[in-house]
Short mmCIF file of C-alpha atoms and ligand atoms in Angstrom, two decimals:
data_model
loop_
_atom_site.label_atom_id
_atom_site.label_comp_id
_atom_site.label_asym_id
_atom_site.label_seq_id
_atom_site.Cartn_x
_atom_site.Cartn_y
_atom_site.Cartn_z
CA UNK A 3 14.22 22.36 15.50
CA UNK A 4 10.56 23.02 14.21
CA UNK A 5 8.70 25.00 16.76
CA UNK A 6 6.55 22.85 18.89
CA UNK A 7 2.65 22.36 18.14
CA UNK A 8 -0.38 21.83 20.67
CA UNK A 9 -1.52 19.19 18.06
CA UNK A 10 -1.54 15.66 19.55
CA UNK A 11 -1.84 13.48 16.49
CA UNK A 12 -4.05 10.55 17.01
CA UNK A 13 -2.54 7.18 15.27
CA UNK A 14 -4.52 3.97 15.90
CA UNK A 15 -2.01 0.79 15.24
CA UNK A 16 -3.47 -2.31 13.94
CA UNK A 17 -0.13 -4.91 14.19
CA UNK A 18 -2.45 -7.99 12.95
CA UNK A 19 -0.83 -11.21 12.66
CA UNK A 20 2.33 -12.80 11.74
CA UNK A 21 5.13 -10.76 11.10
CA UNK A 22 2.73 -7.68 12.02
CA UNK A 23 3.89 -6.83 15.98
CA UNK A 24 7.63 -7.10 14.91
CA UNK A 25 7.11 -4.71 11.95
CA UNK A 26 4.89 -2.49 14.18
CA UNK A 27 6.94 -2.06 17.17
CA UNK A 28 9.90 -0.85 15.18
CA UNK A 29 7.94 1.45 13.39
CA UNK A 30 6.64 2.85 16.67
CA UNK A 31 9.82 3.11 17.95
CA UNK A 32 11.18 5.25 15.03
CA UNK A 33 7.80 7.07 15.08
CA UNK A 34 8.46 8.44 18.77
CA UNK A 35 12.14 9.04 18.03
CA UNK A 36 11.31 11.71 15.28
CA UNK A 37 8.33 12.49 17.69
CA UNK A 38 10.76 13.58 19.95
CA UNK A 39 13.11 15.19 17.74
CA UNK A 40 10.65 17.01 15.82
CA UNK A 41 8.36 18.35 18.70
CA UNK A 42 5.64 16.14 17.25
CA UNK A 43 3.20 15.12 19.77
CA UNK A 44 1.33 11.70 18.87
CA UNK A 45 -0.97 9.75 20.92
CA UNK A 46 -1.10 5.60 20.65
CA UNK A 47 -3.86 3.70 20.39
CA UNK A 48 -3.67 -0.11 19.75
CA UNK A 49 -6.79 -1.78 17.89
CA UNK A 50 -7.60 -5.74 16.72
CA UNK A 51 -7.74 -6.92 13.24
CA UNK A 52 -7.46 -9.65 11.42
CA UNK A 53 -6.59 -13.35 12.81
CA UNK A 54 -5.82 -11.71 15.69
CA UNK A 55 -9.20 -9.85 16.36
CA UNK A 56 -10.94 -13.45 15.19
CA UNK A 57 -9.22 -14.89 18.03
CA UNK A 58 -10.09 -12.46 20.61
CA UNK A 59 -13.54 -11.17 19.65
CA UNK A 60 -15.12 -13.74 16.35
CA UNK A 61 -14.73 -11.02 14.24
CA UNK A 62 -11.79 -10.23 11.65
CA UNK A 63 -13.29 -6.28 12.41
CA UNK A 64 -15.06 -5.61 15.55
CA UNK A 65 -17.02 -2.46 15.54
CA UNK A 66 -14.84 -1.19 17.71
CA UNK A 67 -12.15 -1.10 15.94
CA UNK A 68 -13.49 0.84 12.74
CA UNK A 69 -14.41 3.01 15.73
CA UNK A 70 -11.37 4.04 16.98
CA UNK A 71 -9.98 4.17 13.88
CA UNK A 72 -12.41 6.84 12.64
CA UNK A 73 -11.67 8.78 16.00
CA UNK A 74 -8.14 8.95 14.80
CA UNK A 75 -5.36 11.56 12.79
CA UNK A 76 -4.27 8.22 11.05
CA UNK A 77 -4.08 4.87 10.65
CA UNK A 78 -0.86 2.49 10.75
CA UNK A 79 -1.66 -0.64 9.74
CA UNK A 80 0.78 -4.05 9.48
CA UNK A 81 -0.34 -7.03 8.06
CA UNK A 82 -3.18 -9.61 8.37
CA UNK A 83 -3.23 -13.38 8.19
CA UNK A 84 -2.16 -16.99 8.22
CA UNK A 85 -2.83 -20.77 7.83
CA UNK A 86 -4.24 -20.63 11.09
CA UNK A 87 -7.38 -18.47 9.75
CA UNK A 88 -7.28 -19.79 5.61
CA UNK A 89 -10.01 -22.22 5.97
CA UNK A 90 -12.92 -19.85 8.13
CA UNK A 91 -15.89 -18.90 5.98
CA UNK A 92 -15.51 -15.49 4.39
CA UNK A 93 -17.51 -13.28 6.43
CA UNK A 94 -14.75 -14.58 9.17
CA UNK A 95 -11.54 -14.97 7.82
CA UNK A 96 -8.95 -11.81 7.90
CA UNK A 97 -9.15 -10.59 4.55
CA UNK A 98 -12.70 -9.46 5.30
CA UNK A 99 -11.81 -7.14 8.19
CA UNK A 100 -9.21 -5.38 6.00
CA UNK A 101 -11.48 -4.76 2.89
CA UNK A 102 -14.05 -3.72 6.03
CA UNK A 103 -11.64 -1.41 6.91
CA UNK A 104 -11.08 0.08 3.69
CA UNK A 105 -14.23 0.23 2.79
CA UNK A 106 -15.52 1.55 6.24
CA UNK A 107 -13.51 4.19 5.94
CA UNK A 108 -14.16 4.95 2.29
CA UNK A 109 -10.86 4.66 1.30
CA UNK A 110 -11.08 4.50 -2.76
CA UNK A 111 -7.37 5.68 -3.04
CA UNK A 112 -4.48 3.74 -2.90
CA UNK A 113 -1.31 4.90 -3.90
CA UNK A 114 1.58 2.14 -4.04
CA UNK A 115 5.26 3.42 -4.92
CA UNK A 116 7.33 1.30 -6.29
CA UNK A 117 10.71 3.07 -6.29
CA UNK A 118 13.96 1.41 -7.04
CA UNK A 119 16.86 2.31 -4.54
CA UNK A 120 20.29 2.63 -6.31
CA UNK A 121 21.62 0.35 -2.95
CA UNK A 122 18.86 -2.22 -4.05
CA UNK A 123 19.88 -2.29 -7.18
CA UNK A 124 21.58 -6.23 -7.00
CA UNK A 125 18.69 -7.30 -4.90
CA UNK A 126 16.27 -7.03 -8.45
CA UNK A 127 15.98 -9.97 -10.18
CA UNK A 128 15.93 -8.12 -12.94
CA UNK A 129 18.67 -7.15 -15.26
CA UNK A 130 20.16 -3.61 -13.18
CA UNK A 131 20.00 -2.12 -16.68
CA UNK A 132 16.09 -2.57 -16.66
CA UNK A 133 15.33 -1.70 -13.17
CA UNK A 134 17.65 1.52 -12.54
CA UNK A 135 16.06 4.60 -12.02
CA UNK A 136 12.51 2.87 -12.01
CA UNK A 137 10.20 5.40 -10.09
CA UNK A 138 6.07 4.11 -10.24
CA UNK A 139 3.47 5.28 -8.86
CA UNK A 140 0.34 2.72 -8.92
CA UNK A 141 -3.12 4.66 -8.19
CA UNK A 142 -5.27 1.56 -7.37
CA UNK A 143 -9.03 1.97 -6.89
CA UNK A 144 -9.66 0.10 -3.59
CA UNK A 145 -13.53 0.33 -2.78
CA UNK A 146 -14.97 -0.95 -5.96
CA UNK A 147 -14.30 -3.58 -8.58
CA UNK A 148 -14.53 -6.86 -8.38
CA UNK A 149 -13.99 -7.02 -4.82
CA UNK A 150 -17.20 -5.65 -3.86
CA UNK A 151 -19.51 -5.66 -7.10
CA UNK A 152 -22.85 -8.02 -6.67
CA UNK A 153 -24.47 -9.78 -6.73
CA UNK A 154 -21.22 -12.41 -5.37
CA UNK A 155 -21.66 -15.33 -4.25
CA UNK A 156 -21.44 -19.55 -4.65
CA UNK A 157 -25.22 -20.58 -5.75
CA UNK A 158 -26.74 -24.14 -6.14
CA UNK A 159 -27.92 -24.45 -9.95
CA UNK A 160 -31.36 -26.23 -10.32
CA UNK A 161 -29.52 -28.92 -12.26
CA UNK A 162 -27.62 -29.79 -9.26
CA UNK A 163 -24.29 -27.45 -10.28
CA UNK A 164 -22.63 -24.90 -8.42
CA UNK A 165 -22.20 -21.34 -10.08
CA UNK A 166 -19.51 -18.84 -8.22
CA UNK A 167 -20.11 -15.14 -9.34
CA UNK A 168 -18.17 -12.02 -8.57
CA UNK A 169 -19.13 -8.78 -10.59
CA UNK A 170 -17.12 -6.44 -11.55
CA UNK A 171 -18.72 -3.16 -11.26
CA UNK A 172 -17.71 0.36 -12.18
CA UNK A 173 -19.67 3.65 -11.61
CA UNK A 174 -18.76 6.87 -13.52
CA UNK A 175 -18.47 8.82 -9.96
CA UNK A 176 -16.29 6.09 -8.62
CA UNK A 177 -13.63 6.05 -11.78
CA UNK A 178 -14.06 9.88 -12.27
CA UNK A 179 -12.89 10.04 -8.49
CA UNK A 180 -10.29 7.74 -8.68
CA UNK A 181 -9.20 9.38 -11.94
CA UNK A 182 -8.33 13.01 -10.30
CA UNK A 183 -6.57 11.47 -7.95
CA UNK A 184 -4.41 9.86 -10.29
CA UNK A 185 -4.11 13.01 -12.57
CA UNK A 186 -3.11 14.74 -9.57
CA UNK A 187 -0.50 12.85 -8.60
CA UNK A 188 0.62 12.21 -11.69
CA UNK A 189 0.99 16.13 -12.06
CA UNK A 190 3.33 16.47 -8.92
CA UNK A 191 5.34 13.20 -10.30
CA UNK A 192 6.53 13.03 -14.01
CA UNK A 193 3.48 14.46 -15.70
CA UNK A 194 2.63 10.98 -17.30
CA UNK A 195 -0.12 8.85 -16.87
CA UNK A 196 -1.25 5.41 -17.90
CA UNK A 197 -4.39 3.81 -17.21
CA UNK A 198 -4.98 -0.22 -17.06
CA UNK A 199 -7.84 -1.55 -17.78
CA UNK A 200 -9.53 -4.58 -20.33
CA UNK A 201 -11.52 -2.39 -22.70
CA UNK A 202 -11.01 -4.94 -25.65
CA UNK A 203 -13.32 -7.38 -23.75
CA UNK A 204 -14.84 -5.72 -20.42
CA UNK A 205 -17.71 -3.31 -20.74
CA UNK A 206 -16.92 -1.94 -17.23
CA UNK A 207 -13.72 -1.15 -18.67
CA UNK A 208 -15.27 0.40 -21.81
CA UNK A 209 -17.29 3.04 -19.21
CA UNK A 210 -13.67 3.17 -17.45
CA UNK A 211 -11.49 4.02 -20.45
CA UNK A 212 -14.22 6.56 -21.21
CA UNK A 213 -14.47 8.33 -17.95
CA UNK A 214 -10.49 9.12 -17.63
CA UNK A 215 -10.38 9.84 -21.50
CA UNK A 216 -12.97 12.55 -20.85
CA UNK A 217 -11.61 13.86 -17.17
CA UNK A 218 -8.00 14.00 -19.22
CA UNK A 219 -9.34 17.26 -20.76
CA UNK A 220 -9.33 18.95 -17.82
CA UNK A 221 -5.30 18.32 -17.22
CA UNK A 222 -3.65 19.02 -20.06
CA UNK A 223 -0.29 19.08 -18.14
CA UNK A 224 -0.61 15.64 -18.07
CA UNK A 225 0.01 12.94 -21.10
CA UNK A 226 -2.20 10.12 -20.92
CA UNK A 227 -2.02 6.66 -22.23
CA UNK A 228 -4.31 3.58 -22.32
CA UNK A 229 -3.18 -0.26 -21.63
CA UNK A 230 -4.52 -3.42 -21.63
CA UNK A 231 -3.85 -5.38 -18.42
CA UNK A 232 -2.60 -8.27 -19.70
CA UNK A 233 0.03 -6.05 -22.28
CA UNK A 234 0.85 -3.89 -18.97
CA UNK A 235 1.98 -7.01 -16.68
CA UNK A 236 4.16 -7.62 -19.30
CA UNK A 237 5.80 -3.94 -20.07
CA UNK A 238 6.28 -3.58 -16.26
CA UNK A 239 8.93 -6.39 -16.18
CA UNK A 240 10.22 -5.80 -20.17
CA UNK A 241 10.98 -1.70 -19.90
CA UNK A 242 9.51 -0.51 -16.01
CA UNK A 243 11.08 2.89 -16.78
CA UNK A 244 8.38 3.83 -19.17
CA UNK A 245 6.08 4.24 -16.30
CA UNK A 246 5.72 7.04 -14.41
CA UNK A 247 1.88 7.02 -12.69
CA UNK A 248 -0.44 3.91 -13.28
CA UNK A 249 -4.28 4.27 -12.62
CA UNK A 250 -6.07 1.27 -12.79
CA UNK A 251 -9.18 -0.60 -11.09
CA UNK A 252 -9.04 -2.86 -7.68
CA UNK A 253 -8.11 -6.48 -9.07
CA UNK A 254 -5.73 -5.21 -11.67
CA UNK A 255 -4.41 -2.67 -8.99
CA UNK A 256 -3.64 -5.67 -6.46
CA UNK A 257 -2.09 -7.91 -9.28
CA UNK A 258 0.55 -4.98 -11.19
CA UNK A 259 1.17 -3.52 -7.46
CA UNK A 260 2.94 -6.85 -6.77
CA UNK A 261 4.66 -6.93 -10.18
CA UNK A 262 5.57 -4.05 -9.73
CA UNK A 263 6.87 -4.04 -5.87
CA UNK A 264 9.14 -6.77 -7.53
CA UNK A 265 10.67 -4.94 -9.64
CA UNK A 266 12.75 -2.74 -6.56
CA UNK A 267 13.95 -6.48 -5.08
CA UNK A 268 11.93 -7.21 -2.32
CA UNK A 269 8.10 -6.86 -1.93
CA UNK A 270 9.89 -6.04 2.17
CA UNK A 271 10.44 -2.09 0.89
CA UNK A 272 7.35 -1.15 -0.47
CA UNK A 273 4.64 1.17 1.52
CA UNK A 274 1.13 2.12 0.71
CA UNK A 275 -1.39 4.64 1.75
CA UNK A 276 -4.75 4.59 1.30
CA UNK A 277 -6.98 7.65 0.63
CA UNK A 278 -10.56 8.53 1.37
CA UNK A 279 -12.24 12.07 0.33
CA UNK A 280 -11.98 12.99 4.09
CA UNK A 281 -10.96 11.23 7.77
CA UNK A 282 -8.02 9.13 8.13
CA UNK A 283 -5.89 7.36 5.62
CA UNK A 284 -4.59 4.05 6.01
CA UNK A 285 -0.93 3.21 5.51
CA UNK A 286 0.57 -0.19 5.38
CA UNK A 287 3.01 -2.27 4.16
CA UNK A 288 2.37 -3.43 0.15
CA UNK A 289 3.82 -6.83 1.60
CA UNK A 290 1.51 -9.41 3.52
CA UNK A 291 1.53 -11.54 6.97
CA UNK A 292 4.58 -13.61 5.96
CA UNK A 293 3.66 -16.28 8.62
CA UNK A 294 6.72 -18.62 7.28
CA UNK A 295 8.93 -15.94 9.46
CA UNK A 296 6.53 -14.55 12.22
CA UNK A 297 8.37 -14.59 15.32
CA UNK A 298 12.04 -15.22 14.38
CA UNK A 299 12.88 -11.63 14.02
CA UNK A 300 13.65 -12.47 10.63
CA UNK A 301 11.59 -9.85 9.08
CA UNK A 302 12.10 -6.49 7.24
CA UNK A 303 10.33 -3.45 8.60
CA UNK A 304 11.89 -0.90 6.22
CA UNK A 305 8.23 -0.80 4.41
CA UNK A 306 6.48 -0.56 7.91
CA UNK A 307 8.55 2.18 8.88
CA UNK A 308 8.11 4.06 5.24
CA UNK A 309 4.49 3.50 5.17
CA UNK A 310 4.74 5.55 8.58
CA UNK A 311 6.84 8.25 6.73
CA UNK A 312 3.56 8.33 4.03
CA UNK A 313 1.85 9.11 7.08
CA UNK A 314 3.89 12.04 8.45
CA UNK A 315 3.90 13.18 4.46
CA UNK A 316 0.13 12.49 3.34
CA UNK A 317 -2.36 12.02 6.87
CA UNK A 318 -0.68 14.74 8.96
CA UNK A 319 0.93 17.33 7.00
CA UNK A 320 5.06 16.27 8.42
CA UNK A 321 6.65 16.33 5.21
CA UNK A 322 10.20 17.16 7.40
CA UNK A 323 9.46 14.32 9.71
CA UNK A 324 8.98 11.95 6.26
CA UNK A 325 11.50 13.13 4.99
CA UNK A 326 14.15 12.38 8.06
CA UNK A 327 12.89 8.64 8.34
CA UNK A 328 13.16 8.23 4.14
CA UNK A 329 17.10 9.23 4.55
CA UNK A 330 16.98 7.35 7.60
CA UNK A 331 16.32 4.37 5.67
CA UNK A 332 18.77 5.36 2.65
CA UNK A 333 21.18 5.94 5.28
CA UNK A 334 21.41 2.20 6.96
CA UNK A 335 21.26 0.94 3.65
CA UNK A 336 24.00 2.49 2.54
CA UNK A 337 25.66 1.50 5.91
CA UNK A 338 25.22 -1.67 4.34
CA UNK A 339 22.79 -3.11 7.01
CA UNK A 340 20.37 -6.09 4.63
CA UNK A 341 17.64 -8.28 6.22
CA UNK A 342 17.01 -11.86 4.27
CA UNK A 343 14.97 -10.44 1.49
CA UNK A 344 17.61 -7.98 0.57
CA UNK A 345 20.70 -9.40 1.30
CA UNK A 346 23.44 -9.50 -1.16
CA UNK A 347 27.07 -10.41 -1.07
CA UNK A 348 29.28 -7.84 1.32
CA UNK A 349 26.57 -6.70 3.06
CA UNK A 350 25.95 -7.14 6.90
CA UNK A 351 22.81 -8.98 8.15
CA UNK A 352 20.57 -7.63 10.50
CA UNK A 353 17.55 -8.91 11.65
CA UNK A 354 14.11 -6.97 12.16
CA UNK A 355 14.88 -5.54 15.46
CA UNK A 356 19.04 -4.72 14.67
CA UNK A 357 17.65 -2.85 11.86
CA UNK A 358 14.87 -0.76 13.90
CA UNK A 359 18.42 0.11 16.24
CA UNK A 360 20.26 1.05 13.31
CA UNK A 361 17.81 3.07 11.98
CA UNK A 362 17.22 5.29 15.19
CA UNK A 363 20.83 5.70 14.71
CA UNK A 364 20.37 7.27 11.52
CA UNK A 365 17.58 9.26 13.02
CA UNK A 366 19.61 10.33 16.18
CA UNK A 367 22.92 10.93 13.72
CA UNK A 368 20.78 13.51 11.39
CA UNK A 369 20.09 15.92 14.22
C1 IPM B 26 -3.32 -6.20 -0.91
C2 IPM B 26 -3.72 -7.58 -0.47
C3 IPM B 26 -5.21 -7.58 -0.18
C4 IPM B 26 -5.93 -7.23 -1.46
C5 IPM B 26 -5.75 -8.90 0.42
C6 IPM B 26 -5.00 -9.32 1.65
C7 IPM B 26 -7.22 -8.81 0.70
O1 IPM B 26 -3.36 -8.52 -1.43
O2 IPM B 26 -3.48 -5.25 -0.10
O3 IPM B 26 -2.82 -6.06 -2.02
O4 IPM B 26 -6.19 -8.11 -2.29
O5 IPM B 26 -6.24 -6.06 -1.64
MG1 MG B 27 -2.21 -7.72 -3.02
#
């Protein structure tokens, strides 16, 4: 038993939509068990995002929100969208009020593991040769880019003609920043790093390949290498184990963090956090909404519940508590317990809220 702190950690939930509140609630409920077990004390606050905020308030963010999110230890986030919200204009739809979010609270780190569990193994579709021992971290850059360069925008042409622009900007500060993050980590992982970017044809990535060619002077612990984007995609799924950390910018971040979330079996596994230089961090499930399943307790909340583990490790100093719910989830797996996405022959299917059970099991068995 670890002695018991005054601290009462704040954690606002955002569930969002679809699959979200199933996800969430068995996240929660593994949260409080190691809360218990551990003496940690945390306090609950539930906040609107995404289709579900647009329903209650017009907006995919409401000020509020960001608000109580800011007042918090930590963020735990779900998922956001669905059909129901695909056609709004921009400003309201619920991809807005996430990159809001992120960029509210200046969170230009994201850190997406894509780790391959030896009981996962037959779930890859990948040849188990290829994908065994795969262990990647991606270091995405998730205020900048593409996704929030300008000017952006549709614009009427004078001869009549639409023109859509997005820019994709980089700033030394913001790829120098990003860049010691990524050295860092790469220093407590493998001690390799490669960084993504389009230098043969991008000048942003010109400035970009500069920047983290420069900054790689001052960690030389660390071996860097350079890729193109489109030559990286297709390493990931030819020889994955020749990664060990990946920088890279937002839009090539989002693409290769799906590649490589595929690469461990099911997108269903795979956490995130997201980093700012101070105040809360965002974690979250790599995986989306999946509104084909909402409601049928169909879906798997192993990457909820590890994105809550990156909490305890990364927003509020619990490595212990991390550390319980990560064998935790080893543990049920090994019991042989599979939702949908992971099933395989031999194994016994549980749905999302059998697997929450089983894994407070684990929790309760470990004491
Ligand atoms: C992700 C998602 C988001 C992104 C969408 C939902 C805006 O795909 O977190 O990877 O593109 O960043
Ligand atoms: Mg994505």
């Amino acid at each position: 038993m670890i002695a018991p702190t005054n601290k009462t950690y704040r954690i606002t939930l955002l569930p969002g939509d679809g699959i979200g509140p199933e996800i969430m609630a068995v996240a929660v409920a593994v949260l409080k068990q190691i809360g218990e077990q551990q003496a940690i004390a945390f306090e609950f606050n539930e906040a609107l995002i995404g289709g579900a905020a647009i329903d209650a308030t017009g907006s995919p963010l409401p000020d509020e929100t960001l608000e109580t999110c800011r007042q918090s230890d930590a963020v735990l986030l779900a998922s956001i969208g669905g059909y129901k919200w695909d056609n709004l204009p921009r400003a309201q739809r619920p991809e807005t009020g996430l990159l809001g979010l992120r960029s509210g609270l200046g969170l230009f780190a994201n850190l997406r593991p894509a780790t391959i569990l030896p009981q996962l193994l037959a779930a890859s579709s990948l040849k188990p040769e290829v994908v065994e021992g795969v262990d990647i971290m991606v270091v995405r850059e998730l205020t900048g880019g593409i996704y929030f360069g300008s000017p952006k925008g549709i614009f009427e042409m004078e001869n009549g003609e639409q023109r859509g622009v997005s820019t994709m900007v980089y700033t030394s500060s913001e790829i120098d920043r990003i860049g010691k993050v990524a050295f860092e980590t790469a220093q407590k992982r493998g001690g390799r790093l490669c960084s993504v970017d389009k230098a043969n044809v991008l000048e942003v990535s010109q400035l970009w390949r500069d920047r983290i060619t420069t900054l790689s002077q001052s960690y030389s612990d660390v071996e860097l290498s350079h890729l193109y984007v489109d030559n990286a995609a297709m390493q990931l799924v030819r020889a994955p184990k020749q990664f060990d950390t990946i920088v890279t910018g937002n839009l090539f971040g989002d693409i290769l963090s799906d590649a490589a979330a595929m690469l461990t079996g099911s997108i269903g596994m795979l956490p995130s956090a997201s980093l700012g230089e101070s105040g809360p961090g965002v974690y979250e499930p790599v995986h989306g909404s999946a509104p084909d399943i909402a409601g049928q307790d169909k879906a798997n909340p192993l990457a909820q519940v590890l994105s809550a583990a990156m909490m305890l490790r990364y927003g509020l100093g619990q490595p212990a508590a991390a550390e319980k719910i990560e064998q935790a989830v080893l543990a049920v797996l090994d019991q042989g317990y599979r939702t949908g996405d992971i099933m395989s022959e031999g194994m016994t299917p549980v749905g999302c809220k059998e697997m929450g059970e089983v894994l407070r099991k684990a929790i309760a068995a470990s004491e």
